[in-house]
Tab-separated table of N, CA and C in Angstrom:
chain	number	residue	atom	x	y	z
T	565	MET	N	-6.460	19.056	22.265
T	565	MET	CA	-5.064	18.465	22.077
T	565	MET	C	-5.052	17.835	20.756
T	566	THR	N	-3.951	17.920	20.422
T	566	THR	CA	-3.522	17.583	18.877
T	566	THR	C	-3.291	15.941	18.982
T	567	THR	N	-3.803	15.366	18.128
T	567	THR	CA	-3.829	13.959	18.171
T	567	THR	C	-3.211	13.447	16.778
T	568	LEU	N	-1.855	12.636	16.892
T	568	LEU	CA	-1.328	11.864	15.606
T	568	LEU	C	-1.918	10.601	15.618
T	569	TYR	N	-2.567	10.243	14.643
T	569	TYR	CA	-2.990	8.653	14.505
T	569	TYR	C	-2.222	8.071	13.446
T	570	GLY	N	-1.867	6.858	13.753
T	570	GLY	CA	-1.223	5.962	12.769
T	570	GLY	C	-0.731	4.743	13.474
T	571	ILE	N	0.156	3.967	12.959
T	571	ILE	CA	0.748	2.797	13.382
T	571	ILE	C	2.242	2.963	13.714
T	572	SER	N	2.605	2.524	15.034
T	572	SER	CA	3.777	2.849	15.559
T	572	SER	C	4.928	2.253	14.780
T	573	ASN	N	4.732	1.379	13.831
T	573	ASN	CA	5.972	0.709	13.331
T	573	ASN	C	6.263	1.376	11.868
T	574	CYS	N	5.200	2.339	11.365
T	574	CYS	CA	5.447	2.940	10.130
T	574	CYS	C	6.501	3.875	10.227
T	575	ASP	N	7.234	3.934	9.210
T	575	ASP	CA	8.419	4.955	9.028
T	575	ASP	C	7.933	6.489	8.842
T	576	THR	N	6.708	6.506	8.248
T	576	THR	CA	6.241	7.940	8.020
T	576	THR	C	5.711	8.518	9.277
T	577	VAL	N	5.144	7.592	10.068
T	577	VAL	CA	4.418	8.103	11.396
T	577	VAL	C	5.786	8.383	12.337
T	578	ARG	N	6.743	7.514	12.352
T	578	ARG	CA	7.963	7.829	12.878
T	578	ARG	C	8.492	9.542	12.787
T	579	LYS	N	8.664	9.494	11.522
T	579	LYS	CA	9.073	10.845	11.016
T	579	LYS	C	8.369	12.019	11.814
T	580	ALA	N	6.980	11.709	11.493
T	580	ALA	CA	6.116	13.006	11.947
T	580	ALA	C	6.071	13.124	13.439
T	581	ARG	N	6.233	11.961	14.198
T	581	ARG	CA	6.413	12.014	15.733
T	581	ARG	C	7.510	12.638	16.008
T	582	LYS	N	8.885	12.582	15.379
T	582	LYS	CA	10.103	13.049	15.663
T	582	LYS	C	9.936	14.430	15.264
T	583	TRP	N	9.213	15.087	14.131
T	583	TRP	CA	9.270	16.460	13.884
T	583	TRP	C	8.530	16.953	14.893
T	584	LEU	N	7.223	16.459	15.307
T	584	LEU	CA	6.377	17.063	16.484
T	584	LEU	C	7.420	17.229	17.795
T	585	GLU	N	7.954	16.160	18.244
T	585	GLU	CA	8.760	16.189	19.480
T	585	GLU	C	9.888	17.271	19.137
T	586	ALA	N	10.606	17.301	18.192
T	586	ALA	CA	11.912	18.068	18.110
T	586	ALA	C	11.237	19.711	17.995
T	587	ARG	N	9.934	19.826	17.812
T	587	ARG	CA	9.474	21.264	17.894
T	587	ARG	C	8.888	21.566	19.120
T	588	GLY	N	8.644	20.713	20.045
T	588	GLY	CA	8.062	20.570	21.476
T	588	GLY	C	6.421	20.920	21.108
T	589	VAL	N	5.990	20.223	20.171
T	589	VAL	CA	4.425	20.270	19.835
T	589	VAL	C	3.811	19.390	20.866
T	590	ALA	N	2.973	19.505	21.831
T	590	ALA	CA	2.343	18.789	22.644
T	590	ALA	C	1.236	17.867	21.615
T	591	PHE	N	1.422	16.594	21.688
T	591	PHE	CA	0.362	15.940	21.032
T	591	PHE	C	0.249	14.385	21.670
T	592	GLU	N	-0.818	13.763	21.342
T	592	GLU	CA	-1.027	12.327	22.040
T	592	GLU	C	-0.968	11.408	20.485
T	593	PHE	N	-0.449	10.351	20.717
T	593	PHE	CA	-0.391	9.356	19.386
T	593	PHE	C	-1.419	8.457	19.690
T	594	HIS	N	-2.241	8.172	18.818
T	594	HIS	CA	-3.316	7.160	19.017
T	594	HIS	C	-2.664	5.945	17.785
T	595	ASP	N	-2.576	4.642	18.286
T	595	ASP	CA	-2.165	3.685	17.514
T	595	ASP	C	-3.297	2.982	16.913
T	596	PHE	N	-3.888	3.360	15.786
T	596	PHE	CA	-5.118	2.554	15.271
T	596	PHE	C	-5.157	1.322	14.889
T	597	ARG	N	-4.016	0.738	14.857
T	597	ARG	CA	-4.033	-0.715	14.714
T	597	ARG	C	-4.254	-1.465	16.205
T	598	LYS	N	-3.496	-0.938	17.151
T	598	LYS	CA	-3.899	-1.411	18.555
T	598	LYS	C	-5.164	-0.859	19.127
T	599	GLN	N	-5.359	0.363	19.033
T	599	GLN	CA	-6.494	0.968	19.696
T	599	GLN	C	-7.796	0.953	18.979
T	600	GLY	N	-7.654	0.738	17.524
T	600	GLY	CA	-8.956	0.900	16.838
T	600	GLY	C	-9.343	2.232	16.589
T	601	LEU	N	-10.504	2.240	15.703
T	601	LEU	CA	-10.912	3.563	15.184
T	601	LEU	C	-12.506	3.388	15.036
T	602	GLY	N	-13.338	4.308	15.366
T	602	GLY	CA	-14.646	4.383	15.121
T	602	GLY	C	-14.929	4.971	13.746
T	603	THR	N	-16.145	4.470	13.486
T	603	THR	CA	-16.896	5.163	12.100
T	603	THR	C	-16.925	6.527	12.268
T	604	ASP	N	-17.270	7.257	13.216
T	604	ASP	CA	-17.485	8.804	13.194
T	604	ASP	C	-16.215	9.568	13.051
T	605	LYS	N	-14.871	8.755	13.519
T	605	LYS	CA	-13.685	9.509	13.460
T	605	LYS	C	-13.296	9.277	11.797
T	606	ILE	N	-13.490	8.118	11.248
T	606	ILE	CA	-13.183	8.090	9.844
T	606	ILE	C	-13.956	8.875	8.781
T	607	GLU	N	-15.150	8.979	9.279
T	607	GLU	CA	-16.032	9.784	8.620
T	607	GLU	C	-15.855	11.225	8.802
T	608	HIS	N	-15.460	11.898	9.835
T	608	HIS	CA	-14.944	13.205	10.029
T	608	HIS	C	-13.850	13.494	9.261
T	609	TRP	N	-12.606	12.456	9.123
T	609	TRP	CA	-11.653	12.825	8.477
T	609	TRP	C	-11.834	12.879	6.912
T	610	CYS	N	-12.914	11.815	6.360
T	610	CYS	CA	-13.093	11.920	5.203
T	610	CYS	C	-14.074	13.205	4.755
T	611	ASN	N	-14.760	13.640	5.369
T	611	ASN	CA	-15.496	14.853	5.200
T	611	ASN	C	-14.567	16.269	5.385
T	612	THR	N	-13.521	16.185	6.126
T	612	THR	CA	-12.727	17.296	6.145
T	612	THR	C	-11.569	17.171	5.203
T	613	ALA	N	-10.929	16.137	5.140
T	613	ALA	CA	-9.615	16.023	4.108
T	613	ALA	C	-10.128	15.408	2.830
T	614	GLY	N	-11.250	14.606	2.694
T	614	GLY	CA	-11.643	14.067	1.445
T	614	GLY	C	-11.233	12.665	1.554
T	615	LEU	N	-12.189	11.608	0.876
T	615	LEU	CA	-12.227	10.460	0.973
T	615	LEU	C	-10.768	9.696	0.295
T	616	ASP	N	-10.555	10.564	-1.125
T	616	ASP	CA	-9.321	10.047	-1.807
T	616	ASP	C	-8.166	10.306	-1.241
T	617	LYS	N	-7.995	11.208	-0.095
T	617	LYS	CA	-6.708	11.576	0.598
T	617	LYS	C	-6.730	10.573	1.853
T	618	VAL	N	-7.690	10.186	2.407
T	618	VAL	CA	-7.784	9.278	3.612
T	618	VAL	C	-7.388	7.827	3.193
T	619	LEU	N	-8.019	7.298	2.102
T	619	LEU	CA	-8.070	6.015	1.678
T	619	LEU	C	-6.704	5.687	0.946
T	620	ASN	N	-5.793	4.836	1.353
T	620	ASN	CA	-4.829	4.517	0.793
T	620	ASN	C	-4.949	3.587	-0.248
T	621	LYS	N	-4.879	3.873	-1.449
T	621	LYS	CA	-5.043	2.722	-2.491
T	621	LYS	C	-3.643	2.473	-3.065
T	622	ARG	N	-2.488	2.875	-2.692
T	622	ARG	CA	-1.257	2.413	-2.929
T	622	ARG	C	-0.731	1.402	-2.218
T	623	GLY	N	-1.182	0.969	-0.949
T	623	GLY	CA	-0.616	0.070	-0.037
T	623	GLY	C	-1.026	-1.471	-0.359
T	624	ALA	N	-0.246	-2.403	0.231
T	624	ALA	CA	-0.407	-3.593	0.249
T	624	ALA	C	-1.997	-4.353	0.460
T	625	THR	N	-2.460	-3.563	1.501
T	625	THR	CA	-3.624	-3.899	2.141
T	625	THR	C	-4.794	-3.794	0.827
T	626	TRP	N	-4.653	-2.595	0.167
T	626	TRP	CA	-5.644	-2.273	-0.804
T	626	TRP	C	-5.433	-3.365	-2.010
T	627	ARG	N	-4.120	-3.350	-2.474
T	627	ARG	CA	-3.974	-4.549	-3.583
T	627	ARG	C	-4.499	-5.766	-3.343
T	628	GLN	N	-4.559	-6.472	-2.126
T	628	GLN	CA	-4.935	-7.500	-1.687
T	628	GLN	C	-6.331	-7.762	-1.769
T	629	LEU	N	-7.136	-6.661	-1.722
T	629	LEU	CA	-8.432	-6.763	-1.704
T	629	LEU	C	-9.054	-7.213	-3.173
T	630	PRO	N	-10.325	-7.976	-2.960
T	630	PRO	CA	-10.965	-8.336	-4.354
T	630	PRO	C	-11.300	-7.117	-5.149
T	631	ASP	N	-11.249	-7.485	-6.585
T	631	ASP	CA	-11.515	-6.381	-7.456
T	631	ASP	C	-13.071	-5.743	-7.359
T	632	GLU	N	-13.838	-6.694	-6.942
T	632	GLU	CA	-15.325	-5.865	-6.745
T	632	GLU	C	-15.266	-5.068	-5.502
T	633	VAL	N	-14.425	-5.410	-4.589
T	633	VAL	CA	-14.410	-4.368	-3.405
T	633	VAL	C	-13.732	-3.125	-3.847
T	634	LYS	N	-12.522	-3.196	-4.623
T	634	LYS	CA	-11.846	-2.134	-5.164
T	634	LYS	C	-12.729	-1.248	-5.937
T	635	ALA	N	-13.683	-1.865	-6.701
T	635	ALA	CA	-14.392	-1.094	-7.793
T	635	ALA	C	-15.687	-0.167	-7.101
T	636	THR	N	-15.937	-0.360	-5.773
T	636	THR	CA	-17.021	0.302	-5.215
T	636	THR	C	-16.510	1.814	-5.004
T	637	THR	N	-17.663	2.518	-5.255
T	637	THR	CA	-17.712	4.077	-5.164
T	637	THR	C	-18.232	4.512	-3.873
T	638	ASP	N	-19.093	3.714	-3.126
T	638	ASP	CA	-19.796	3.910	-2.016
T	638	ASP	C	-19.009	4.450	-0.914
T	639	ALA	N	-19.133	5.822	-0.517
T	639	ALA	CA	-18.132	6.325	0.425
T	639	ALA	C	-18.555	5.694	1.895
T	640	ALA	N	-19.672	5.161	2.213
T	640	ALA	CA	-19.895	4.628	3.366
T	640	ALA	C	-19.309	3.181	3.464
T	641	ALA	N	-19.484	2.531	2.389
T	641	ALA	CA	-18.901	1.258	2.400
T	641	ALA	C	-17.216	1.183	2.586
T	642	LEU	N	-16.913	2.446	1.745
T	642	LEU	CA	-15.163	2.462	2.085
T	642	LEU	C	-14.754	2.803	3.540
T	643	GLN	N	-15.550	3.586	3.831
T	643	GLN	CA	-15.194	4.041	5.433
T	643	GLN	C	-15.508	2.882	6.433
T	644	ALA	N	-16.563	2.167	6.214
T	644	ALA	CA	-16.561	0.764	7.036
T	644	ALA	C	-15.323	-0.059	6.736
T	645	LEU	N	-14.909	-0.123	5.552
T	645	LEU	CA	-13.761	-1.027	5.239
T	645	LEU	C	-12.525	-0.539	6.154
T	646	MET	N	-12.320	0.880	5.990
T	646	MET	CA	-11.308	1.368	6.925
T	646	MET	C	-11.327	1.071	8.247
T	647	VAL	N	-12.684	1.111	8.930
T	647	VAL	CA	-12.790	0.482	10.345
T	647	VAL	C	-12.331	-0.634	10.495
T	648	GLU	N	-12.652	-1.794	9.655
T	648	GLU	CA	-12.231	-3.069	9.562
T	648	GLU	C	-10.850	-3.327	9.546
T	649	GLN	N	-10.384	-2.492	8.399
T	649	GLN	CA	-8.844	-2.915	8.105
T	649	GLN	C	-8.238	-1.371	8.127
T	650	PRO	N	-7.927	-0.824	9.394
T	650	PRO	CA	-7.059	0.399	9.474
T	650	PRO	C	-5.979	0.755	8.643
T	651	THR	N	-5.307	-0.366	8.281
T	651	THR	CA	-4.110	-0.162	7.301
T	651	THR	C	-4.466	0.356	5.986
T	652	LEU	N	-5.677	0.480	5.681
T	652	LEU	CA	-6.189	1.088	4.392
T	652	LEU	C	-6.256	2.659	4.587
T	653	ILE	N	-5.871	3.067	5.682
T	653	ILE	CA	-5.765	4.554	5.847
T	653	ILE	C	-4.374	4.971	5.886
T	654	LYS	N	-4.356	6.204	4.965
T	654	LYS	CA	-3.067	6.833	4.938
T	654	LYS	C	-2.598	7.285	6.057
T	655	ARG	N	-1.295	7.128	6.244
T	655	ARG	CA	-0.619	7.458	7.549
T	655	ARG	C	0.387	8.587	7.274
T	656	PRO	N	0.602	9.200	8.526
T	656	PRO	CA	-0.167	9.601	9.513
T	656	PRO	C	-1.459	10.471	9.279
T	657	VAL	N	-2.255	10.291	10.278
T	657	VAL	CA	-3.371	11.568	10.129
T	657	VAL	C	-2.948	12.373	11.691
T	658	LEU	N	-3.014	13.670	11.250
T	658	LEU	CA	-2.810	14.665	12.362
T	658	LEU	C	-4.294	15.427	12.608
T	659	GLU	N	-4.870	15.249	13.594
T	659	GLU	CA	-6.015	16.074	14.062
T	659	GLU	C	-5.795	17.183	14.998
T	660	LEU	N	-5.830	18.440	14.588
T	660	LEU	CA	-5.542	19.486	15.448
T	660	LEU	C	-6.652	19.812	16.337
T	661	ASP	N	-6.524	20.734	17.363
T	661	ASP	CA	-7.434	20.972	18.483
T	661	ASP	C	-8.795	21.622	17.668
T	662	ASP	N	-8.557	22.425	16.436
T	662	ASP	CA	-9.717	23.078	16.024
T	662	ASP	C	-10.400	22.203	14.907
T	663	GLY	N	-9.983	20.902	14.916
T	663	GLY	CA	-10.862	20.266	13.883
T	663	GLY	C	-10.149	19.805	12.574
T	664	ARG	N	-8.951	20.766	12.339
T	664	ARG	CA	-8.377	20.388	11.177
T	664	ARG	C	-7.705	19.131	10.860
T	665	VAL	N	-7.578	18.611	9.747
T	665	VAL	CA	-6.987	17.227	9.665
T	665	VAL	C	-5.985	17.266	8.503
T	666	GLU	N	-4.816	16.778	8.737
T	666	GLU	CA	-3.699	16.632	7.883
T	666	GLU	C	-3.519	15.255	7.641
T	667	VAL	N	-3.571	14.962	6.386
T	667	VAL	CA	-3.141	13.495	6.051
T	667	VAL	C	-1.852	13.023	5.409
T	668	GLY	N	-1.010	12.371	5.859
T	668	GLY	CA	0.243	12.023	5.354
T	668	GLY	C	1.204	13.136	6.176
T	669	PHE	N	2.723	13.051	5.737
T	669	PHE	CA	3.655	13.977	6.374
T	669	PHE	C	4.337	14.430	5.331
T	670	LYS	N	4.547	15.752	5.287
T	670	LYS	CA	5.331	16.498	4.808
T	670	LYS	C	6.036	17.484	5.766
T	671	ASP	N	7.342	17.671	5.985
T	671	ASP	CA	7.477	18.631	6.836
T	671	ASP	C	7.211	20.141	6.603
T	672	THR	N	7.185	20.271	5.415
T	672	THR	CA	6.832	21.642	4.928
T	672	THR	C	5.397	21.995	5.165
T	673	ASP	N	4.513	21.022	5.110
T	673	ASP	CA	2.929	21.142	5.662
T	673	ASP	C	2.861	21.333	7.102
T	674	TYR	N	3.682	20.451	7.709
T	674	TYR	CA	3.811	20.606	9.211
T	674	TYR	C	4.123	21.797	9.709
T	675	ALA	N	5.211	22.461	9.206
T	675	ALA	CA	5.774	23.775	9.413
T	675	ALA	C	4.699	24.939	9.176
T	676	ALA	N	3.916	24.646	8.266
T	676	ALA	CA	2.842	25.672	7.906
T	676	ALA	C	1.710	25.545	8.954
T	677	LEU	N	1.468	24.515	9.679
T	677	LEU	CA	0.539	24.282	10.607
T	677	LEU	C	1.081	24.946	12.061
T	678	PHE	N	2.382	24.683	12.481
T	678	PHE	CA	2.926	25.091	13.711
T	678	PHE	C	3.867	25.991	13.805
T	679	ASP	N	4.758	26.367	12.767
T	679	ASP	CA	5.623	27.465	12.835
T	679	ASP	C	5.215	28.764	12.627
């Protein structure tokens, strides 16, 4: 089953959900603010899509972190931080049945996956 991960009140997640629904793509939605995420899931995303793509350094949550935390380059520490504060994850994350991972939403990228 294709799973869309995100936060229900995020505009970009809403756009992705509407896009999938309009094209009849069967998917499950996982609100990681409410349902949480495990380290293994975040590690899979980072290994598949890349840490730089999964970690959202442009959001308010990142900007509010202490400078010493933002300066870390340790992937395991950053992944643990994303488990603790899931709003640090760029949204949405689309995980396909075959294990592919798409981070963020662009209709052209989604069209390439499904159309």
